[in-house]
Amino acid sequence: MPYSKYGTLFYLYRCNVACRHCFHGERLQHADAFTLDEAISLMRLMHKGYGAEAVNLPGGEPFVERQQGQGQTRQ
């Protein structure tokens, strides 16, 4: 059975924007699920081990940690 060409990694589940329409509220105050190095290793595994061509990073506001987001993009 072939694997999906897309992986999903819930790397960041945090947000500091507090939009009025957001139903997540306090739930988005969690610590990160993975360190940057762990996330990069998992994305490499998805690509090399399972052939994922892209990895979706849902959950939270991606610009809370700008430098970490830039590191993900470069990797």
XYZ file of N, CA and C in Angstrom:
225
model
N 0.842 -1.175 0.000
C 0.000 0.000 0.000
C 0.893 1.247 0.000
N 0.699 2.164 -0.930
C 1.543 3.367 -0.996
C 1.216 4.353 0.132
N 2.228 5.107 0.529
C 2.056 6.138 1.552
C 1.584 7.434 0.910
N 1.005 8.302 1.724
C 0.582 9.623 1.259
C 1.814 10.449 0.889
N 1.662 11.357 -0.048
C 2.760 12.244 -0.433
C 2.861 13.448 0.499
N 1.956 13.537 1.467
C 1.922 14.669 2.383
C 1.929 14.174 3.823
N 2.791 14.779 4.642
C 2.835 14.455 6.059
C 2.245 15.593 6.864
N 1.889 15.316 8.106
C 1.357 16.338 9.009
C 2.091 16.233 10.334
N 2.561 17.370 10.835
C 3.271 17.412 12.100
C 2.727 18.578 12.920
N 2.136 18.281 14.070
C 1.653 19.330 14.969
C 2.836 19.795 15.812
N 3.656 20.639 15.220
C 4.886 21.119 15.851
C 4.596 22.169 16.919
N 3.756 23.112 16.608
C 3.494 24.243 17.496
C 2.006 24.332 17.779
N 1.633 24.292 19.035
C 0.226 24.437 19.384
C 0.125 25.580 20.392
N 0.462 26.776 19.896
C 0.500 27.947 20.760
C 0.155 29.169 19.926
N -0.472 30.156 20.533
C -0.810 31.382 19.809
C -0.881 32.544 20.785
N -0.411 33.692 20.358
C -0.449 34.882 21.204
C -1.353 35.972 20.634
N -2.153 35.648 19.623
C -2.952 36.666 18.947
C -4.297 36.899 19.634
N -4.961 35.853 20.131
C -6.254 35.934 20.819
C -7.340 36.574 19.953
N -7.512 36.059 18.749
C -8.564 36.557 17.851
C -9.944 36.327 18.470
N -10.844 37.263 18.303
C -12.176 37.146 18.903
C -12.967 35.979 18.333
N -12.699 35.607 17.101
C -13.448 34.519 16.481
C -12.871 33.132 16.798
N -11.720 33.059 17.444
C -11.051 31.780 17.687
C -11.721 31.024 18.831
N -12.039 29.760 18.587
C -12.691 28.950 19.614
C -11.692 28.155 20.456
N -10.397 28.248 20.167
C -9.404 27.488 20.925
C -9.079 28.136 22.270
N -9.040 29.453 22.311
C -8.813 30.183 23.554
C -7.601 29.719 24.342
N -7.821 29.369 25.616
C -6.749 28.982 26.538
C -5.996 27.732 26.094
N -6.594 26.905 25.266
C -5.929 25.674 24.835
C -4.675 25.957 24.020
N -4.528 27.158 23.496
C -3.356 27.483 22.681
C -2.216 28.082 23.501
N -2.192 27.802 24.782
C -1.115 28.297 25.640
C -0.159 27.182 26.037
N -0.197 26.049 25.340
C 0.659 24.903 25.647
C 2.094 25.149 25.194
N 2.997 24.425 25.816
C 4.387 24.439 25.350
C 4.450 23.713 24.011
N 5.520 23.928 23.277
C 5.686 23.266 21.981
C 5.696 21.755 22.143
N 5.166 21.066 21.154
C 5.122 19.610 21.182
C 6.507 19.011 20.954
N 7.330 19.656 20.137
C 8.656 19.144 19.798
C 9.660 20.285 19.811
N 10.923 19.944 20.042
C 11.976 20.933 19.843
C 12.160 21.099 18.334
N 12.866 22.127 17.934
C 13.118 22.345 16.510
C 13.887 21.167 15.912
N 14.895 20.672 16.624
C 15.673 19.536 16.113
C 14.816 18.284 15.956
N 13.929 18.036 16.920
C 13.031 16.875 16.817
C 12.094 17.017 15.625
N 11.563 18.217 15.436
C 10.646 18.453 14.319
C 11.356 18.244 12.980
N 12.578 18.734 12.861
C 13.343 18.559 11.622
C 13.612 17.080 11.376
N 13.972 16.346 12.425
C 14.207 14.902 12.279
C 12.947 14.180 11.818
N 11.804 14.538 12.388
C 10.545 13.907 11.984
C 10.184 14.240 10.543
N 10.422 15.486 10.131
C 10.129 15.863 8.744
C 11.051 15.132 7.772
N 12.315 14.974 8.160
C 13.239 14.210 7.305
C 12.801 12.751 7.199
N 12.351 12.177 8.317
C 11.853 10.805 8.300
C 10.643 10.679 7.375
N 9.730 11.640 7.455
C 8.555 11.614 6.576
C 8.977 11.648 5.109
N 10.000 12.455 4.819
C 10.458 12.592 3.434
C 11.265 11.375 2.971
N 12.315 11.051 3.712
C 13.214 9.974 3.277
C 12.637 8.585 3.525
N 11.963 8.403 4.648
C 11.451 7.086 4.999
C 10.122 6.733 4.356
N 9.300 7.770 4.102
C 7.954 7.511 3.600
C 7.633 8.234 2.295
N 8.578 9.003 1.777
C 8.388 9.655 0.487
C 7.494 10.878 0.490
N 7.273 11.481 1.661
C 6.437 12.686 1.716
C 7.111 13.811 0.936
N 6.342 14.469 0.082
C 6.864 15.588 -0.703
C 6.654 16.921 0.001
N 5.736 16.952 0.946
C 5.443 18.172 1.695
C 4.961 17.777 3.085
N 5.190 18.666 4.053
C 4.733 18.434 5.418
C 3.890 19.622 5.843
N 2.669 19.350 6.250
C 1.755 20.368 6.742
C 2.048 20.590 8.226
N 2.133 21.856 8.648
C 2.406 22.191 10.044
C 1.225 22.947 10.640
N 0.125 22.264 10.953
C -1.038 22.950 11.518
C -0.872 23.187 13.016
N -1.756 23.998 13.565
C -1.800 24.188 15.006
C -1.079 25.434 15.467
N -1.831 26.385 15.992
C -1.226 27.577 16.559
C -0.834 28.615 15.526
N -0.200 29.636 15.989
C 0.238 30.750 15.154
C 1.696 30.523 14.770
N 2.004 30.339 13.486
C 3.371 30.006 13.081
C 4.395 31.111 13.314
N 3.960 32.336 13.558
C 4.908 33.431 13.741
C 5.157 33.767 15.209
N 4.677 32.924 16.143
C 4.972 33.144 17.557
C 6.479 33.073 17.766
N 7.112 32.101 17.157
C 8.567 31.937 17.229
C 9.134 32.097 15.826
N 9.376 33.319 15.411
C 9.827 33.582 14.041
C 11.119 32.845 13.689
N 12.093 32.836 14.577
C 13.372 32.197 14.248
C 13.207 30.697 14.068
N 12.352 30.068 14.864
C 12.135 28.635 14.696
C 11.446 28.359 13.374
N 10.485 29.183 13.007
C 9.807 29.011 11.728
C 10.762 29.165 10.563
N 11.696 30.109 10.667
C 12.690 30.294 9.610
C 13.596 29.080 9.517
N 13.919 28.473 10.652
C 14.741 27.270 10.644
C 14.038 26.125 9.953
N 12.743 26.006 10.162
C 11.976 24.946 9.501
C 11.993 25.144 8.001
N 11.801 26.370 7.580
C 11.751 26.662 6.149
C 13.080 26.328 5.484
N 14.177 26.678 6.118
C 15.497 26.408 5.537
C 15.773 24.920 5.433
N 15.357 24.157 6.417
C 15.625 22.718 6.419
C 14.826 22.047 5.338
